[in-house]
JSON list of C-alpha atoms in Angstrom, two decimals:
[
{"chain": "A", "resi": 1081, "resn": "UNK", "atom": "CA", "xyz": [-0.47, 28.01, 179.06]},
{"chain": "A", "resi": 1082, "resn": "UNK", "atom": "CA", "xyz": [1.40, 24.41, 180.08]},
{"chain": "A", "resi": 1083, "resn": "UNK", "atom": "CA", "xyz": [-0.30, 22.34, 182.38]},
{"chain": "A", "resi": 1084, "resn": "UNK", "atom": "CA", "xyz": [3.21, 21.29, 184.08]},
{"chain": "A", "resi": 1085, "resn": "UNK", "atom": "CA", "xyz": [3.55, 21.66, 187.41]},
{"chain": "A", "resi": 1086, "resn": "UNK", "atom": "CA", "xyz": [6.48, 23.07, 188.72]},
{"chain": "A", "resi": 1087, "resn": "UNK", "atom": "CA", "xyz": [7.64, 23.75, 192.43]},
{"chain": "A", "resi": 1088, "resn": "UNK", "atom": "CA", "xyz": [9.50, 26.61, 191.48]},
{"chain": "A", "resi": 1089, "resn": "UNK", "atom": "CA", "xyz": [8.12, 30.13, 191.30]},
{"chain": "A", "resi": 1090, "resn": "UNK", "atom": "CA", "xyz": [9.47, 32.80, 189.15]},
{"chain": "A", "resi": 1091, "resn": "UNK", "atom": "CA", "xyz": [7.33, 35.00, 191.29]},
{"chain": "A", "resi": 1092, "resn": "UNK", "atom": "CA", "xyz": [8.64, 34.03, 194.18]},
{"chain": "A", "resi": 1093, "resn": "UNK", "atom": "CA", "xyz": [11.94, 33.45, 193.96]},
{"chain": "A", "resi": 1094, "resn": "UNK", "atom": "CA", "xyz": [12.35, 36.22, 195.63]},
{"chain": "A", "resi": 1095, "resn": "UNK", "atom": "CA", "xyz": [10.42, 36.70, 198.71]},
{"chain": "A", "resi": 1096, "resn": "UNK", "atom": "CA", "xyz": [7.80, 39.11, 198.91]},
{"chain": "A", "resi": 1097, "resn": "UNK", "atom": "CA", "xyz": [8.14, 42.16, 201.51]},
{"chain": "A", "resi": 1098, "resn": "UNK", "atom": "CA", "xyz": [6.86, 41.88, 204.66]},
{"chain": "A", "resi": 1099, "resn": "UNK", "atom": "CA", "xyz": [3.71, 43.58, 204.94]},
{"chain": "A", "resi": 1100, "resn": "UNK", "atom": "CA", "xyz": [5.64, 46.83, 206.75]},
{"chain": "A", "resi": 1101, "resn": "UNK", "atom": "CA", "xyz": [7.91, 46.84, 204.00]},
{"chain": "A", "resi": 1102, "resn": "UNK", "atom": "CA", "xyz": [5.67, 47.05, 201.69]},
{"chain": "A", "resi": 1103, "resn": "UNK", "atom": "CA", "xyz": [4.39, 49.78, 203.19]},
{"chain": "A", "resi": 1104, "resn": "UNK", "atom": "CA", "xyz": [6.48, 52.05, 203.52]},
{"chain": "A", "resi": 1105, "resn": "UNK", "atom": "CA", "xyz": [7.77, 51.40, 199.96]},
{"chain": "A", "resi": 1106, "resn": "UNK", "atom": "CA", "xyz": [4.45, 52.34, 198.49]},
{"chain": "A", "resi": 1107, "resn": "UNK", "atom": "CA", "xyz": [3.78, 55.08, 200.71]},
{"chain": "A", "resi": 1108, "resn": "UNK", "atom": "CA", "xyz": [7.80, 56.54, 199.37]},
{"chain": "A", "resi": 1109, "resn": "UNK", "atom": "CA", "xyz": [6.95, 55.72, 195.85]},
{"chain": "A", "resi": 1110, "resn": "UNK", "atom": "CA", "xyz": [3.24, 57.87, 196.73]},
{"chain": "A", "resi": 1111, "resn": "UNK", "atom": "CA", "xyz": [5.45, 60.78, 198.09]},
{"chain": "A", "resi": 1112, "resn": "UNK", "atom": "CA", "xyz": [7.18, 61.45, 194.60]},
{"chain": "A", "resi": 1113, "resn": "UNK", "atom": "CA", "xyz": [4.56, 60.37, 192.27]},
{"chain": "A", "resi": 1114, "resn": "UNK", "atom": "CA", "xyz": [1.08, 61.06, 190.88]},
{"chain": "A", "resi": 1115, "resn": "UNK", "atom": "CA", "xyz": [-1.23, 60.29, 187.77]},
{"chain": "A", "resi": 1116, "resn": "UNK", "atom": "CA", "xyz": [-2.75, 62.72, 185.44]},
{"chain": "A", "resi": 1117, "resn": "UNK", "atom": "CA", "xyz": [-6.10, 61.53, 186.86]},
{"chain": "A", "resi": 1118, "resn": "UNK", "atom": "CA", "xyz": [-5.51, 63.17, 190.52]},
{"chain": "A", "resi": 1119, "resn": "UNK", "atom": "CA", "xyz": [-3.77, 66.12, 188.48]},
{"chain": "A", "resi": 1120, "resn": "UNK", "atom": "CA", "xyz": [-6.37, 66.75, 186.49]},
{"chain": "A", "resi": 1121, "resn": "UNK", "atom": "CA", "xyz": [-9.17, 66.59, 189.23]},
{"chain": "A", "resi": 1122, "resn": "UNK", "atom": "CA", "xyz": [-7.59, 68.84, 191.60]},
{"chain": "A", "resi": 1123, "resn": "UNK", "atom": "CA", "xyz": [-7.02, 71.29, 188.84]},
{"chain": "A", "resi": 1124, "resn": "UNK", "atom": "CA", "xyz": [-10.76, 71.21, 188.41]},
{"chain": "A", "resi": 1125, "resn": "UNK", "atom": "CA", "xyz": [-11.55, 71.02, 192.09]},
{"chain": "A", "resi": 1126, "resn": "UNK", "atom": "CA", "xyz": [-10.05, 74.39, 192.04]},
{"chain": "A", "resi": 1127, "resn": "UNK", "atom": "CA", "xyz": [-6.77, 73.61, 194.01]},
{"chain": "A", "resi": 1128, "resn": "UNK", "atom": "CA", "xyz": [-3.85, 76.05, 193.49]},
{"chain": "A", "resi": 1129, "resn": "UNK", "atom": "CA", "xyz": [-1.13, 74.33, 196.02]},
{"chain": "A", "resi": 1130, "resn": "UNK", "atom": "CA", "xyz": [0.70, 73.04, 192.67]},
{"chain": "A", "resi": 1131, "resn": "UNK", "atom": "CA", "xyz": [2.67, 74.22, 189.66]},
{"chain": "A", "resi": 1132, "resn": "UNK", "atom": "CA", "xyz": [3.04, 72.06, 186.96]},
{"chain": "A", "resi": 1133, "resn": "UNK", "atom": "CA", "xyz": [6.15, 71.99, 185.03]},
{"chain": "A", "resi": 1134, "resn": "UNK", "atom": "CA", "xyz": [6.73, 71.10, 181.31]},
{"chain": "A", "resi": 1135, "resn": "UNK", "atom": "CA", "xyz": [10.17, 69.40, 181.06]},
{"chain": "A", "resi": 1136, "resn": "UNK", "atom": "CA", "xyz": [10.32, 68.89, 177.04]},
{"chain": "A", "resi": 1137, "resn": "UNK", "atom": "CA", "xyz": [11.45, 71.22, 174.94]},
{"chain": "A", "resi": 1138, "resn": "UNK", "atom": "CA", "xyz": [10.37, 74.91, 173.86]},
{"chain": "A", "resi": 1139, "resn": "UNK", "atom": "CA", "xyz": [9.11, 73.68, 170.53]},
{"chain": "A", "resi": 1140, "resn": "UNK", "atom": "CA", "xyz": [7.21, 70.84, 172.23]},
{"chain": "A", "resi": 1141, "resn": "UNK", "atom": "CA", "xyz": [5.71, 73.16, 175.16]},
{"chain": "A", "resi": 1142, "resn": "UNK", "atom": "CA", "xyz": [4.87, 75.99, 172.29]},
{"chain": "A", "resi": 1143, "resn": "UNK", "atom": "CA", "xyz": [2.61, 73.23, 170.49]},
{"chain": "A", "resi": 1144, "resn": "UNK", "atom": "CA", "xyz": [0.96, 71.11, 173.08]},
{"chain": "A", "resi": 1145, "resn": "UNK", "atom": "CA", "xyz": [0.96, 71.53, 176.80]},
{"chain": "A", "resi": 1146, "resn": "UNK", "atom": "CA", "xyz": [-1.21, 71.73, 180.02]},
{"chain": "A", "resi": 1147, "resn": "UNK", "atom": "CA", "xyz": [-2.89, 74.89, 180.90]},
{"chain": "A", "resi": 1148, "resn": "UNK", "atom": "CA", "xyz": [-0.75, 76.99, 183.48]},
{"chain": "A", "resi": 1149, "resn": "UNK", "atom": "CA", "xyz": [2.46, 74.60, 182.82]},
{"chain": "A", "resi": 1150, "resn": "UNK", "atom": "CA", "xyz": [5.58, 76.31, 182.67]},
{"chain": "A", "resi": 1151, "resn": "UNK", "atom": "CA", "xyz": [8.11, 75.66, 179.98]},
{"chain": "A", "resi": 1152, "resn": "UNK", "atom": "CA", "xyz": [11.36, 74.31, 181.88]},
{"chain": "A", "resi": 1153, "resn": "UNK", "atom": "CA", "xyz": [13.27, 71.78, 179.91]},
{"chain": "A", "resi": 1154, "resn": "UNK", "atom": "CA", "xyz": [14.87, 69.36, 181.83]},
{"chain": "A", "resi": 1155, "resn": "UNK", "atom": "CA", "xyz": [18.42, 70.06, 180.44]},
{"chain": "A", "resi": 1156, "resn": "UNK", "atom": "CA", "xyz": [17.85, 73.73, 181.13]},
{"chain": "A", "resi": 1157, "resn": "UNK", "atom": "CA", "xyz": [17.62, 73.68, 184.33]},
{"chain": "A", "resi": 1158, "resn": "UNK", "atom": "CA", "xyz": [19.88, 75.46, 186.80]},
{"chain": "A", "resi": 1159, "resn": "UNK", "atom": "CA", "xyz": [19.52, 77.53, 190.14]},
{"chain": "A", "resi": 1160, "resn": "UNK", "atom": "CA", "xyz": [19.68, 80.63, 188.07]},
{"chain": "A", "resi": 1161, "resn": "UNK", "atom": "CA", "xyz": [16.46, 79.23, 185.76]},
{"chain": "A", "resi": 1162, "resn": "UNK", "atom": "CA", "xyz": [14.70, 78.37, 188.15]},
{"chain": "A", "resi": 1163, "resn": "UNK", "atom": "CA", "xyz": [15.48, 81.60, 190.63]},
{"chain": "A", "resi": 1164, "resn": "UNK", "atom": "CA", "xyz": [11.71, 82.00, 190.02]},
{"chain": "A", "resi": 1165, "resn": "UNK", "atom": "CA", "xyz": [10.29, 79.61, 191.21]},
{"chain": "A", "resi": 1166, "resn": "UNK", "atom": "CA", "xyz": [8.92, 79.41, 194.79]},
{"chain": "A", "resi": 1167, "resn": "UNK", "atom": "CA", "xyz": [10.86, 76.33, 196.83]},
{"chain": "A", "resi": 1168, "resn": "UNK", "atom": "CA", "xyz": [7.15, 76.38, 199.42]},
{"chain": "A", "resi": 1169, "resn": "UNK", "atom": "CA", "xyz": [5.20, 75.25, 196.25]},
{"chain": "A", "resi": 1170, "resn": "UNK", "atom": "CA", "xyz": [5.21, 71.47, 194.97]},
{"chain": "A", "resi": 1171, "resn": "UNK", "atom": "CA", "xyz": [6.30, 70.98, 191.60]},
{"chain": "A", "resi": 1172, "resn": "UNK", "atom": "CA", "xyz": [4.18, 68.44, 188.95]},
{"chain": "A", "resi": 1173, "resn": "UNK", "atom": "CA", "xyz": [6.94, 67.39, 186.66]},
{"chain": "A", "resi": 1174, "resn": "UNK", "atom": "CA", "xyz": [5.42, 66.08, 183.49]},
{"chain": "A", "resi": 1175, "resn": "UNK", "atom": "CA", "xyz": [7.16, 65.00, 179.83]},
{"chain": "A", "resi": 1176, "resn": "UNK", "atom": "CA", "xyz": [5.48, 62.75, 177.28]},
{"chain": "A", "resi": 1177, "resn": "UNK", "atom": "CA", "xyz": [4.25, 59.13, 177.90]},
{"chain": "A", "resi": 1178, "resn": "UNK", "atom": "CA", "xyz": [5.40, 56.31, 180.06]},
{"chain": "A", "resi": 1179, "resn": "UNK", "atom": "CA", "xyz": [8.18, 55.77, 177.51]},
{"chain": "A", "resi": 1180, "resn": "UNK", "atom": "CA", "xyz": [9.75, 58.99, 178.63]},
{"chain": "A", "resi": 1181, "resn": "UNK", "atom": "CA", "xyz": [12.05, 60.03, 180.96]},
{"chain": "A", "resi": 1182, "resn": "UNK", "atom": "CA", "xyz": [12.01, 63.54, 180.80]},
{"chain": "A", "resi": 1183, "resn": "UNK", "atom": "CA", "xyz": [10.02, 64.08, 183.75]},
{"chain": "A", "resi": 1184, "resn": "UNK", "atom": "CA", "xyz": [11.90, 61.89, 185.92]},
{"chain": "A", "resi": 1185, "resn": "UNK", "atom": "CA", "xyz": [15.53, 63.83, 184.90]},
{"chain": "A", "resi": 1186, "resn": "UNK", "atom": "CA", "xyz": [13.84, 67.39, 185.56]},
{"chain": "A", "resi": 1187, "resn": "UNK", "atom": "CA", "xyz": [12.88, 65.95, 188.94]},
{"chain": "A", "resi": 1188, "resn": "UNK", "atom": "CA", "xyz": [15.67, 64.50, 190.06]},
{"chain": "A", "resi": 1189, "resn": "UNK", "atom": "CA", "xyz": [17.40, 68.12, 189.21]},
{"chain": "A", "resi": 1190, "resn": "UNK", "atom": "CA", "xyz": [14.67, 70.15, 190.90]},
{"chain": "A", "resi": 1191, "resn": "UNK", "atom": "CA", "xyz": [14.67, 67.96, 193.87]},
{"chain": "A", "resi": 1192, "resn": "UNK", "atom": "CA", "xyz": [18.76, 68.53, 194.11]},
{"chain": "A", "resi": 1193, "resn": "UNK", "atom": "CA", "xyz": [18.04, 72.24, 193.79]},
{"chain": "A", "resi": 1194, "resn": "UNK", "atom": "CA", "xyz": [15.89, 71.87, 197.17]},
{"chain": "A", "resi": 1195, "resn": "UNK", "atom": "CA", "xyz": [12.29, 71.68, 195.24]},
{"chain": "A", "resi": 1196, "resn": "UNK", "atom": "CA", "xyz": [9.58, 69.39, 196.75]},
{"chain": "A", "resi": 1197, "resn": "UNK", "atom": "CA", "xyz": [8.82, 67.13, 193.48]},
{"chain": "A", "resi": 1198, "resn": "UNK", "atom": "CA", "xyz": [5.96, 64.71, 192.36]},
{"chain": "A", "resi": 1199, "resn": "UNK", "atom": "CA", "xyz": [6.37, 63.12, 188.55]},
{"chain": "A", "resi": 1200, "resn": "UNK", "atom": "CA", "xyz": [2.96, 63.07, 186.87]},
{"chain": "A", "resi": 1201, "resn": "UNK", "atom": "CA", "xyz": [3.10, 59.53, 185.60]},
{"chain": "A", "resi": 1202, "resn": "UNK", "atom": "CA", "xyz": [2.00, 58.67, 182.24]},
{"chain": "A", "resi": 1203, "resn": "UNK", "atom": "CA", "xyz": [2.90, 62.32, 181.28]},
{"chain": "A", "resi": 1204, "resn": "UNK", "atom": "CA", "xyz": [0.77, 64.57, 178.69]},
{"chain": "A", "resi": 1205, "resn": "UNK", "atom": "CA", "xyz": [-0.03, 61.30, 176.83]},
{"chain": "A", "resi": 1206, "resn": "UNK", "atom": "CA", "xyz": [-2.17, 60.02, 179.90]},
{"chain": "A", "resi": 1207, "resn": "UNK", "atom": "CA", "xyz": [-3.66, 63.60, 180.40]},
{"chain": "A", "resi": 1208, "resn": "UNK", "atom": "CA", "xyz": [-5.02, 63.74, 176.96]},
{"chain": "A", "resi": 1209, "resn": "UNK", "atom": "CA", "xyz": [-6.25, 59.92, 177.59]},
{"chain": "A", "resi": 1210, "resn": "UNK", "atom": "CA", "xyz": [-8.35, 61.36, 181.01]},
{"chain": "A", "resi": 1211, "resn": "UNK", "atom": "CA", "xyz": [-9.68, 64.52, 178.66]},
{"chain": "A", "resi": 1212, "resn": "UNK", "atom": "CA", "xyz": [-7.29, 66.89, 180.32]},
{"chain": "A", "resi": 1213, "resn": "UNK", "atom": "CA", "xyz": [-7.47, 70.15, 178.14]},
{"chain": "A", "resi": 1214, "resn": "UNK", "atom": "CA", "xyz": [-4.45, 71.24, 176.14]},
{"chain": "A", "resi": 1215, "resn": "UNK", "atom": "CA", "xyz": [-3.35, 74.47, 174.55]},
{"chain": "A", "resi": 1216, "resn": "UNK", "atom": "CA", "xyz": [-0.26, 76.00, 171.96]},
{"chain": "A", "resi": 1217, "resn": "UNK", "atom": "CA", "xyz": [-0.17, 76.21, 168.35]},
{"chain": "A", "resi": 1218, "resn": "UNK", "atom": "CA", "xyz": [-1.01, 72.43, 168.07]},
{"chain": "A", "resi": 1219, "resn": "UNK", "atom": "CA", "xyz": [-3.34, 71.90, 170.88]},
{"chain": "A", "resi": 1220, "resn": "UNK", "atom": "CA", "xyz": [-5.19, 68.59, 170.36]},
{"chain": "A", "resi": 1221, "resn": "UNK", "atom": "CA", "xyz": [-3.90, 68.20, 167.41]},
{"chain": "A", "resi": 1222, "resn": "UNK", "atom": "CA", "xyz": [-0.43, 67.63, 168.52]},
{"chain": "A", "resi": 1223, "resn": "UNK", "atom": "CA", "xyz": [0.80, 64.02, 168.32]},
{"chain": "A", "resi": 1224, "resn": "UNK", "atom": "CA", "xyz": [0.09, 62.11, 171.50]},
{"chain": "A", "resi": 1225, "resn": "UNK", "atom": "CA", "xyz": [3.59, 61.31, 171.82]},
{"chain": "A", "resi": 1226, "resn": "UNK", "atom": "CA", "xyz": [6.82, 61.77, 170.08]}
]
C-alpha cells in the first residue's frame, strides 16, 4: 500500500446513506434474501413455513439437489407450471453459486406471478459449504458448481 496521502476518497465520493436510509435498504434487501446457513437451520429446527425451489435444470436437479426442493427451472416457469404451488407459502429460490443467476431470474418470475420470494444466496454451492445434505443420482459427488 502507498503511503501518499490523498484528500480524496474513492469511498466516499459518494456520500454514505443516512443512517434511516440505510435502514430501510437493508431491512428491503432482508425481505427478499437469505443464506443457506438460516435455510439450513430452520430446516433442522423442524420449520415447514417454506418450500424450496430448484431453478436449474432437470438434469442438474436429478443429480444434486436439496432435500424436499422442487424441480422448477427458471425458464419453465409459467402460471400454468406453477398452478401447484400454494401463493400463502414463501418460496426459497436457489441455483448454483454466487456466480449464478438462476435463482434471481426464477424469482423475479415467481414474484410477478404473485409468489412471496426469498433468493437463498450463495445457492447449493454455499449449502454444501454449511454441510447441508444433498440427494439425486450424484449426491455429494456432484460438482460444487457448474
Amino acid at each position: 500500500m502507498s503511503s501518499t496521502t490523498s484528500h480524496f476518497s474513492l469511498v466516499l465520493e459518494t456520500p454514505p446513506a443516512s443512517p434511516q436510509e440505510a435502514q430501510r435498504h437493508f431491512l428491503d434487501k432482508l425481505s427478499v434474501e437469505t443464506d443457506a446457513a438460516d435455510v439450513l437451520l430452520d430446516l433442522q429446527r423442524g420449520q415447514n413455513s417454506i418450500l424450496l425451489i430448484d431453478a436449474r435444470s432437470t438434469q442438474d436437479f436429478e443429480e444434486c439437489h436439496i432435500p424436499g426442493a422442487i424441480s422448477l427451472p427458471y425458464r419453465k416457469i409459467t402460471a400454468e407450471s406453477t398452478i401447484q404451488l400454494a401463493k400463502e407459502l414463501p418460496l426459497v429460490i436457489y441455483c448454483w453459486s454466487p456466480g449464478c443467476n438462476a435463482a434471481t431470474k426464477a424469482a423475479a418470475r415467481l414474484s410477478a406471478l404473485g409468489f412471496r420470494v426469498k433468493e437463498m444466496l450463495g445457492g447449493l454451492e454455499y449449502w454444501r459449504r454449511e454441510g447441508g445434505p444433498v440427494e439425486g443420482t450424484l449426491g455429494e459427488q456432484a460438482p460444487l458448481i457448474k
